XYZ file of C-alpha atoms in Angstrom:
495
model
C -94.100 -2.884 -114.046
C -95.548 -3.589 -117.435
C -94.870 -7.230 -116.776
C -97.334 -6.796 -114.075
C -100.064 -4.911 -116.303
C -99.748 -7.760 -119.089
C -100.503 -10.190 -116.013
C -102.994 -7.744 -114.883
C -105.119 -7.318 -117.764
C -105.079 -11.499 -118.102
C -106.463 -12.023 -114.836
C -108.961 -9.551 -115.927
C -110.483 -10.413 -118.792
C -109.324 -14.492 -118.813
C -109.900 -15.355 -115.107
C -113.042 -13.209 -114.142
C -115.392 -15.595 -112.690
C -118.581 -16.428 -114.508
C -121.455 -15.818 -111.258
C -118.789 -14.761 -109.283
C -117.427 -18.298 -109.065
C -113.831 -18.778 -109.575
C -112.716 -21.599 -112.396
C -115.590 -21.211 -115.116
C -113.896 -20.187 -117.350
C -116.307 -20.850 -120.330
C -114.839 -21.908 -123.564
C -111.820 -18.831 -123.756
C -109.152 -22.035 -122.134
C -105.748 -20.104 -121.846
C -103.816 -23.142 -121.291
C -101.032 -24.757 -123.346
C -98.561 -22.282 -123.825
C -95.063 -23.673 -122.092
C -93.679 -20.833 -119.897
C -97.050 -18.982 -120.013
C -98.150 -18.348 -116.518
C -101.541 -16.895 -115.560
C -103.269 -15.420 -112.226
C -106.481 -16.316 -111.068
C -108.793 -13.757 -109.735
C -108.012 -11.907 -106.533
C -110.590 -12.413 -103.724
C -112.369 -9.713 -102.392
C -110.035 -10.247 -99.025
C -106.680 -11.515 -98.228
C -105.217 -12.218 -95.236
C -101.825 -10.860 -94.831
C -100.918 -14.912 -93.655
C -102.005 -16.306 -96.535
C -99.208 -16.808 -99.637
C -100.346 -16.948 -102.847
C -100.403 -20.551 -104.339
C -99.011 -21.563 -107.108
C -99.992 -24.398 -109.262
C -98.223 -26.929 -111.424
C -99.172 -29.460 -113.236
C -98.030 -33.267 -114.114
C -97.326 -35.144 -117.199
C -99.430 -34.670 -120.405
C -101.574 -32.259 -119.061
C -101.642 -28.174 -118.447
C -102.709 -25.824 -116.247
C -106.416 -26.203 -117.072
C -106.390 -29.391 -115.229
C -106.751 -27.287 -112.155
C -109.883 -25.823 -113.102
C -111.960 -28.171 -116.015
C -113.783 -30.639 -113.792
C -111.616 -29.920 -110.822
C -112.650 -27.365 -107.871
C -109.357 -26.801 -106.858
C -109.026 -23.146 -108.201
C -112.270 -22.409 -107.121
C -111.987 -23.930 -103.764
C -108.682 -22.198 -103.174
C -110.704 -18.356 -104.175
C -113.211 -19.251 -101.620
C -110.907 -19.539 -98.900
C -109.092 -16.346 -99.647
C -106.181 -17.688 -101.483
C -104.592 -15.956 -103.963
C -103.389 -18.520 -107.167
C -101.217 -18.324 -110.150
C -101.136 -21.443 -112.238
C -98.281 -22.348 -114.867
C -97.566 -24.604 -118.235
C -94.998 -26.525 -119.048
C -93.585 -28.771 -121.473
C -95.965 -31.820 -121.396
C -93.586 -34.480 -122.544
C -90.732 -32.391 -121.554
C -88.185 -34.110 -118.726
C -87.500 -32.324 -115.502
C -84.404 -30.678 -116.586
C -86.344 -28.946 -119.271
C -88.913 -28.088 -117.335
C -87.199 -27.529 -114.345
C -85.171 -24.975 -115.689
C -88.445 -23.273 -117.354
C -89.954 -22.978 -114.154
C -87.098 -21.642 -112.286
C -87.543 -18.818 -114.667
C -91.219 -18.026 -114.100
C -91.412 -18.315 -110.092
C -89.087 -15.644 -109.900
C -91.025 -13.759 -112.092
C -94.194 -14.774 -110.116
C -92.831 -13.873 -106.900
C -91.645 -10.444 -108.226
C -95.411 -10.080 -109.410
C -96.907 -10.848 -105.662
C -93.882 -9.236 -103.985
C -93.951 -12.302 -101.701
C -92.904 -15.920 -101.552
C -95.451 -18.632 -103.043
C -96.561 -22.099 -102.389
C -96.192 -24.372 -104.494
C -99.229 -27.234 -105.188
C -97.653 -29.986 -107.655
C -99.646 -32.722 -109.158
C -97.777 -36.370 -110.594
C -94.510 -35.339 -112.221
C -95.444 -31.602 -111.319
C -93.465 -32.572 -107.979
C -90.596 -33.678 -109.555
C -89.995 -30.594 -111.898
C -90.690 -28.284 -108.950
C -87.711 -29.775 -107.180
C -85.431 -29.657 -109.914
C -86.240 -25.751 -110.136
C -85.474 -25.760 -106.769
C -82.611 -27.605 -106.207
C -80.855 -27.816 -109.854
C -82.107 -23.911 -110.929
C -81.759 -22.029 -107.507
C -85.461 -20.882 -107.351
C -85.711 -21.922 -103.883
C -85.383 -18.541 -102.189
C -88.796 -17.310 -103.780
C -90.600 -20.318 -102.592
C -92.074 -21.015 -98.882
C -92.786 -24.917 -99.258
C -93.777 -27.662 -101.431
C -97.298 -29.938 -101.193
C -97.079 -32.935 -103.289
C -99.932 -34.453 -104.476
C -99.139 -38.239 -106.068
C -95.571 -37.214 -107.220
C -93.847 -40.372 -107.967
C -90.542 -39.259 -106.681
C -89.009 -42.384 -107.474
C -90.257 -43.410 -110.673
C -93.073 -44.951 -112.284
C -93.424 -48.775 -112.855
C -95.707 -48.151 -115.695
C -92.691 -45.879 -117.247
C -90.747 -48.889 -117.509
C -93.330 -50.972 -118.896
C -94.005 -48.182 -121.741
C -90.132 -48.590 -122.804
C -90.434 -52.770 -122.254
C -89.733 -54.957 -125.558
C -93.609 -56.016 -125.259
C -94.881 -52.698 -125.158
C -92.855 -50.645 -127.629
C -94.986 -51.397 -130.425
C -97.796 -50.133 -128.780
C -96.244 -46.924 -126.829
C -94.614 -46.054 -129.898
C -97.665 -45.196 -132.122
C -99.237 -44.053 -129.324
C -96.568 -41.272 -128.420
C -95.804 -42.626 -125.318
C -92.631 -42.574 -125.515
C -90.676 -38.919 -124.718
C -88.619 -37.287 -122.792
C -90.969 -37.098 -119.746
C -91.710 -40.726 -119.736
C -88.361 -41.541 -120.200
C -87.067 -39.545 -117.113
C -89.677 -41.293 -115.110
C -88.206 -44.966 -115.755
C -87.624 -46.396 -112.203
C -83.730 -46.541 -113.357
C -83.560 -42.813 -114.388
C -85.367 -41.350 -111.054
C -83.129 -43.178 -109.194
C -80.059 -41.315 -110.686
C -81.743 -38.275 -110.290
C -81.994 -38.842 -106.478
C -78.640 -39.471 -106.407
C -78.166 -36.208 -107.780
C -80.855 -34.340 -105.882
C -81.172 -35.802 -102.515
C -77.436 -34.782 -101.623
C -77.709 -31.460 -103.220
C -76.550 -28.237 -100.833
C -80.169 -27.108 -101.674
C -82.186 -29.540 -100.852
C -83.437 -29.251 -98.007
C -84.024 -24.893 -98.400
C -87.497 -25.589 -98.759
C -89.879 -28.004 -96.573
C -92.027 -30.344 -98.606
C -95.326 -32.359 -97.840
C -96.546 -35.312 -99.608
C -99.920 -36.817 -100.362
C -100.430 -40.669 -102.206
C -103.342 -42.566 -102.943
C -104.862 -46.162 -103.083
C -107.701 -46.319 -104.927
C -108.089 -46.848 -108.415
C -110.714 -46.013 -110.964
C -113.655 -47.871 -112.637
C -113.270 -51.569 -113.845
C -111.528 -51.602 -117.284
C -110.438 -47.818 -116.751
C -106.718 -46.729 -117.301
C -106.326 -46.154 -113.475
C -108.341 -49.455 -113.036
C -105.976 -51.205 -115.356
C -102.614 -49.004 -113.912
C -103.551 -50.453 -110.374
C -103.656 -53.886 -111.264
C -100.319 -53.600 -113.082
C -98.868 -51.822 -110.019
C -100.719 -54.049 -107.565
C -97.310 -56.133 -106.650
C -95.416 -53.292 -106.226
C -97.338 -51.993 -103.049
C -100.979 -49.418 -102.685
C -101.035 -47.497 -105.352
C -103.707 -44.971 -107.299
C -103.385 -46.270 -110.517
C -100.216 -44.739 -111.787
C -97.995 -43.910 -108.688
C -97.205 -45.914 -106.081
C -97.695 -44.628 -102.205
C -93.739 -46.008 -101.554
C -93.036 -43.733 -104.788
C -94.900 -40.863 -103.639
C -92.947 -40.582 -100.369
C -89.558 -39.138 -99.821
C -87.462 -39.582 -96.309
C -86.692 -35.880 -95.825
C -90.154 -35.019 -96.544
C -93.361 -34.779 -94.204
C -96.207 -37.214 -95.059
C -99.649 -35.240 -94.624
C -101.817 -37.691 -95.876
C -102.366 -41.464 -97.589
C -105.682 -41.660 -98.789
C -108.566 -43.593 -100.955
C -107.551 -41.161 -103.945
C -106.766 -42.109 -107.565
C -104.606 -40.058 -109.494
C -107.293 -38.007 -110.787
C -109.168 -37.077 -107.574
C -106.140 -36.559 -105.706
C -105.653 -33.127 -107.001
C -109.635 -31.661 -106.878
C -110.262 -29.168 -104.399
C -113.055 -30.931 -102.765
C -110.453 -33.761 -101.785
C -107.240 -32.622 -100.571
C -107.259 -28.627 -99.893
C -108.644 -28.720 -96.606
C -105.737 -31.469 -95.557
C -103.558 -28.869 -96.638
C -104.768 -25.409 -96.206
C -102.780 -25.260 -92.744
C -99.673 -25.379 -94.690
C -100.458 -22.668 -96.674
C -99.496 -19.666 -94.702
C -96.648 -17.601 -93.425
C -95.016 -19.184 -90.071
C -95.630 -22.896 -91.066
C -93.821 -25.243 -89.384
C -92.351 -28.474 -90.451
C -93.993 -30.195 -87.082
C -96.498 -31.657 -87.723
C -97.428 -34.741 -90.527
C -95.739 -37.948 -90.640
C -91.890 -37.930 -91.202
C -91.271 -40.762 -93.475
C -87.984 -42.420 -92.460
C -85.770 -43.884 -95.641
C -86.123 -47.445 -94.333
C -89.658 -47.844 -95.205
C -88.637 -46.878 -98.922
C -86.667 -49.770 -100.902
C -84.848 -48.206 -104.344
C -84.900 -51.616 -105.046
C -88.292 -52.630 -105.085
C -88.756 -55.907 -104.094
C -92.048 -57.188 -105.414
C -94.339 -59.915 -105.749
C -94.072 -60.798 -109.773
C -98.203 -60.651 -110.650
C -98.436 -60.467 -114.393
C -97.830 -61.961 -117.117
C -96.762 -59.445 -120.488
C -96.547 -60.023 -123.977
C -97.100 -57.392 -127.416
C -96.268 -56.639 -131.009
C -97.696 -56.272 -134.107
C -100.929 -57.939 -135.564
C -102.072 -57.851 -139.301
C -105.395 -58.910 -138.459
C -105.311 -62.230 -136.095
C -103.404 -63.103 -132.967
C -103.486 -65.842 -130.379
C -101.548 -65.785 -126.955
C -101.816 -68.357 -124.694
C -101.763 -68.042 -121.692
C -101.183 -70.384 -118.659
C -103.028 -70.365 -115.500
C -102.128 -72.117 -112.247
C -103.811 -73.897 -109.803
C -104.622 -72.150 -106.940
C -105.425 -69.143 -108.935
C -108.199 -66.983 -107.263
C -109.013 -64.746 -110.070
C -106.896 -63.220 -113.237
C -107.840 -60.417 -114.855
C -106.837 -59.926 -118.854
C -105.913 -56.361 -120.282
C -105.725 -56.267 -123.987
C -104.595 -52.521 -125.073
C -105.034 -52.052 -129.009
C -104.602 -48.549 -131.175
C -107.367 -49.170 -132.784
C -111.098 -49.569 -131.075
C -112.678 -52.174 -133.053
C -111.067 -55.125 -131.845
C -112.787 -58.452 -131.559
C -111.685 -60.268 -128.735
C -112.866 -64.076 -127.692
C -111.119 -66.058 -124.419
C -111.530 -69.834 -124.914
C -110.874 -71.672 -121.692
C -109.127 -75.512 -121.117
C -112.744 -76.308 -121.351
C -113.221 -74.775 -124.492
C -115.865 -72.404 -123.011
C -115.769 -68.986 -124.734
C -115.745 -65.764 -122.638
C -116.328 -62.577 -124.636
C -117.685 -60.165 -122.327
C -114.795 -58.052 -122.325
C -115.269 -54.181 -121.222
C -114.412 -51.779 -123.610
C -112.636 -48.295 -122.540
C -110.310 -45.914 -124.013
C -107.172 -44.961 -122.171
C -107.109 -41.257 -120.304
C -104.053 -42.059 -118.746
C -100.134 -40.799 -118.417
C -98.415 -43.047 -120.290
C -100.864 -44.917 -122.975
C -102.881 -42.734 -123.047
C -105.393 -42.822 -126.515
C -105.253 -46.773 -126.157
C -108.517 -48.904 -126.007
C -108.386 -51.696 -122.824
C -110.408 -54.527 -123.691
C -110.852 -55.816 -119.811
C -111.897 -59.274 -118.400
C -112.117 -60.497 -114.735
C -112.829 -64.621 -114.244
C -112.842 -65.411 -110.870
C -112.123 -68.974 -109.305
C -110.102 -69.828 -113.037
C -110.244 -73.204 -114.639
C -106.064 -74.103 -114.504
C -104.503 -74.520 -117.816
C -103.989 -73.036 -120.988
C -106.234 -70.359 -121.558
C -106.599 -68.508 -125.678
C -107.076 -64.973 -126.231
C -107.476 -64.318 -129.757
C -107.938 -61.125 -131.419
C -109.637 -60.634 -134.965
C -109.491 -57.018 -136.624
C -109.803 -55.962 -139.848
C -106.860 -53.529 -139.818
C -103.215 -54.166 -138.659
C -103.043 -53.631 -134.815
C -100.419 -53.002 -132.137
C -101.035 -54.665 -128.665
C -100.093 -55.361 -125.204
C -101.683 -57.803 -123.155
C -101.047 -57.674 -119.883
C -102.563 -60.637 -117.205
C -102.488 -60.036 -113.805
C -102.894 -63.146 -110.908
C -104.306 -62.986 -107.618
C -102.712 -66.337 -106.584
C -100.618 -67.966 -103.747
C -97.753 -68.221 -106.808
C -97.348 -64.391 -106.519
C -94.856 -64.326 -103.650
C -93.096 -67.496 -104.161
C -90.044 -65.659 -106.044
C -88.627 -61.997 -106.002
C -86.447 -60.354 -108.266
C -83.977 -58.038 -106.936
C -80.941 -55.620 -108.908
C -78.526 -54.792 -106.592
C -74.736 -54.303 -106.871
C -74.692 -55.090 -110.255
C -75.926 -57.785 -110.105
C -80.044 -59.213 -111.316
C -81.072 -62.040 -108.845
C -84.168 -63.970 -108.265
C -84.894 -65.325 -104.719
C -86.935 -68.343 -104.551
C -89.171 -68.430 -101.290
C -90.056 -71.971 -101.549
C -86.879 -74.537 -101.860
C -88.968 -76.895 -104.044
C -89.966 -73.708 -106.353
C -88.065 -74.715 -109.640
C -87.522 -71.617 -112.379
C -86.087 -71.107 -115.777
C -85.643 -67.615 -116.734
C -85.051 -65.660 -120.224
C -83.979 -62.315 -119.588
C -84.033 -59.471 -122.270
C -82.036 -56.705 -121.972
C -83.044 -53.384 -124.224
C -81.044 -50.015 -124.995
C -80.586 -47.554 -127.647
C -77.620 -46.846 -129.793
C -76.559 -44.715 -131.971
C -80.624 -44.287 -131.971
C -82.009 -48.087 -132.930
C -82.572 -50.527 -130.090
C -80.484 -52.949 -129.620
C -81.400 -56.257 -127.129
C -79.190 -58.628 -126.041
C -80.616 -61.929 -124.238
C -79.248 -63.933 -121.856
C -79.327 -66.432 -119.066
C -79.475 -66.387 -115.199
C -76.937 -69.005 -113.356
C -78.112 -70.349 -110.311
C -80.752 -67.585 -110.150
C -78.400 -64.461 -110.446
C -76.245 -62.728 -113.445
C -73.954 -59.832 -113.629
C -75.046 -57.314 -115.442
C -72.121 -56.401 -118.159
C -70.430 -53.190 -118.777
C -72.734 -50.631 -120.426
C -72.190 -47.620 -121.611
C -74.138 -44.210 -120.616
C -78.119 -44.720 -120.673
C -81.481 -46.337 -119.120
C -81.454 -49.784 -119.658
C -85.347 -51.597 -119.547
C -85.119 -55.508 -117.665
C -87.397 -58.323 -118.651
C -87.584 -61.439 -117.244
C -89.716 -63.784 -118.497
C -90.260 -66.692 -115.866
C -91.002 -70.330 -116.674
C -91.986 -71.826 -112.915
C -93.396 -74.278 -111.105
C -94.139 -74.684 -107.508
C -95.370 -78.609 -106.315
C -95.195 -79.319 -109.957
C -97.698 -76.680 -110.531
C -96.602 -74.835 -113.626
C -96.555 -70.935 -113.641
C -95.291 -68.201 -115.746
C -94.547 -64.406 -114.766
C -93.094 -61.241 -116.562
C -91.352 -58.717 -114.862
C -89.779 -55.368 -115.903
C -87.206 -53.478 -114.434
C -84.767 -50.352 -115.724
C -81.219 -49.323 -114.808
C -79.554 -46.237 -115.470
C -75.944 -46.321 -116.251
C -73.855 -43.277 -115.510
C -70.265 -42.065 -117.600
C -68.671 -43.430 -114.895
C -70.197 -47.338 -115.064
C -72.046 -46.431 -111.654
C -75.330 -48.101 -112.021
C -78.784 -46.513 -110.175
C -82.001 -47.835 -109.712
C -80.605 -50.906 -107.823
């Protein structure tokens, strides 16, 4: 009862609605506090039908994302709904979390006297289920709407723990628990573990992805490129990731990750699925065929990083046949100079300058370039600064070259499949992990296009290969970056 009162007087006096508009809050922002939970103003009429939503948020963010420049809350008032909106740990993995919000829906529901729904945004989705499945707080729940949850892991999560990003993700704080959890390797482990649970399947869940990315030179912009050969994507989850095969498909739209979860885009898909006596009958039941743990891909970029005290070159080498490439250079620091000298010695420098917003390098500064119909060859990107830099440059193809090998980890085993007989590759590949808390890498070679992976111990191991190609004597070269998770057992996931 005075649980209630506390939650009372909050709704009160944090969540009345400036002109009777739910979500303006003003500049009184509640949010941050993990495990603090807060209720958004009660419309003026409920329906007895309608369950009161509750809202959780993804990775690096809070609860305010529902409500600063996002109509969601106030969308969800207008149509009657009741809301209660939650933080977590930001950078916290879904264990953590999971177990944290476990704790407060049962609280929640005691509060409402009724089951909620549950709206999760990017890893929001994947911490719901764990407090589901793993924490038991299924029975106070109804269903589950997922809006861009990449149940399956995030490419750009294994790029943040890649050998040529470290530097970078490092300073930038990148690199936690969350982000960890949400290498490709890891969520495929915790599948294993979830998908098979006894609980599983206690409470129905709906899915929404995207495809659109955002603005030239923007983080979702420069997240959609990267992810680009690994399917549709909205600029940090992949639609493949954002489906599961148990799970009912509502919609696939031209969202990005931000716009995915504002009211004005997605409640109205959903509102149906809102209420008491939904059924699981309707939507698009995704069957597990059309989603590969493996992730067979077209290899589309080209990676490198480190550490600058001032200067750097890379060189990079573009085909023939190439129909546009697109260089990324993120930096720490904003005042970069960047020049791109061509085989003809022609100097581009109109790069686009934008800081980072994003889940995983996020605070970085993307110096962005586009040249369509390239000049083949060796191309120079050098950077001048007057302070000591961290970097990743990442080049992305659109070219013929981009399908003419996959890389595949399956049974053990890492194996590149060339899809031209006269394609001829050389390969360095770069395995990273941690122990006893410094990184160790070991390199090593591919025979005849596959190698065994060797005993491991326990942890997420991060793939690169580096390929050295060429196809009818056309040179190429290609990075790609996978991770494995290793279990006490040897059993390997993300295969």
């Amino acid at each position: 009862m005075f649980k209630k009162m506390i939650m009372t007087i909050v709704a009160l006096f944090l969540f009345l609605p400036s002109w009777s508009q739910a979500g303006s809050f003003g500049n009184d922002d509640p949010s941050g506090v993990p495990g603090q939970w807060y209720v958004g103003t009660t419309p003026s009429y409920v329906a007895p039908s309608k369950q009161p939503i509750l809202f959780v948020h993804g990775l690096n963010s809070s609860s305010n994302t529902w409500w600063n420049e996002n109509n969601m809350y106030d969308t969800a008032y207008q149509n009657g709904y009741e809301t209660a909106f939650i933080d977590l740990y930001p950078t916290k993995n879904m264990w953590d979390n999971g177990a944290l919000l476990a704790q407060k829906i049962r609280e929640i529901y005691n509060y409402y006297g009724e089951k909620v729904v549950v709206v999760a945004h990017s890893k929001g989705g994947i911490d719901t289920q764990s407090a589901l499945v793993h924490y038991g707080a299924f029975p106070y729940v109804s269903r589950v709407i997922t809006l861009s949850t990449p149940h399956h892991g995030s490419q750009l999560a294994d790029l943040a723990y890649s050998s040529w990003a470290g530097w970078l993700a490092g300073i930038l704080g990148s690199k936690n628990d969350a982000t960890y959890s949400l290498q490709t390797g890891y969520m495929a482990y915790f599948r294993s573990e979830t998908d098979q649970h006894v609980n599983v399947n206690k409470n129905p869940i709906y899915t929404f992805g995207g495809t659109k990315w955002g603005g030239f030179g923007s983080s979702l912009y420069w997240g959609g490129l990267y992810l680009w050969g690994y399917g549709s994507n909205d600029g940090a989850v992949t639609v493949n990731s954002s489906r599961l095969p148990y799970a009912t498909e509502l919609r696939v739209g031209d969202w990005n990750h931000f716009t995915i979860k504002e009211g004005s885009s997605t409640f109205n898909l959903f509102r149906d699925y809102l209420n008491e006596g939904t059924t699981n009958s309707s939507g698009a039941k995704i069957q597990s065929s059309e989603h590969s743990s493996s992730y067979n891909t077209e290899t589309a970029s080209y990676v490198r990083g480190g550490e600058t005290n001032g200067k750097k070159q890379e060189k990079v080498l573009v085909e023939e046949g190439a129909e546009s490439v697109t260089f990324d250079w993120m930096s720490n620091i904003p005042s970069s100079r960047l020049t791109l000298e061509d085989p003809k010695r022609k100097i581009h420098s109109s790069f686009k300058v934008t800081k980072d917003e994003g889940e995983y390098f996020n605070g970085a500064y993307h110096f962005t370039l586009t040249i369509p119909n390239p000049v083949p060859g060796e191309w120079t990107l050098q950077s001048t600064s007057v302070n000591s830099e961290k970097y990743l440059m990442d080049v992305t193809f659109e070219s013929p070259v981009n399908d003419a090998v996959n890389v595949n980890i399956a049974q053990g085993e890492i194996s590149l499949k060339k899809n031209d007989i006269k394609l001829d590759l050389q390969q360095d590949i770069t395995i990273e992990y941690y122990k006893n808390g410094k990184v160790k890498e070991s390199k090593m070679k591919l025979k005849d296009g596959t190698l065994k992976l060797p005993k491991l111990g326990e942890g997420v191991y991060n793939v690169t290969i580096d390929i050295d190609g060429a196809k009818d004597k056309k040179k190429f070269k290609r990075t790609f970056i996978k991770t494995i998770y290793v279990d006490q057992t040897g059993k390997i996931f993300g295969q």
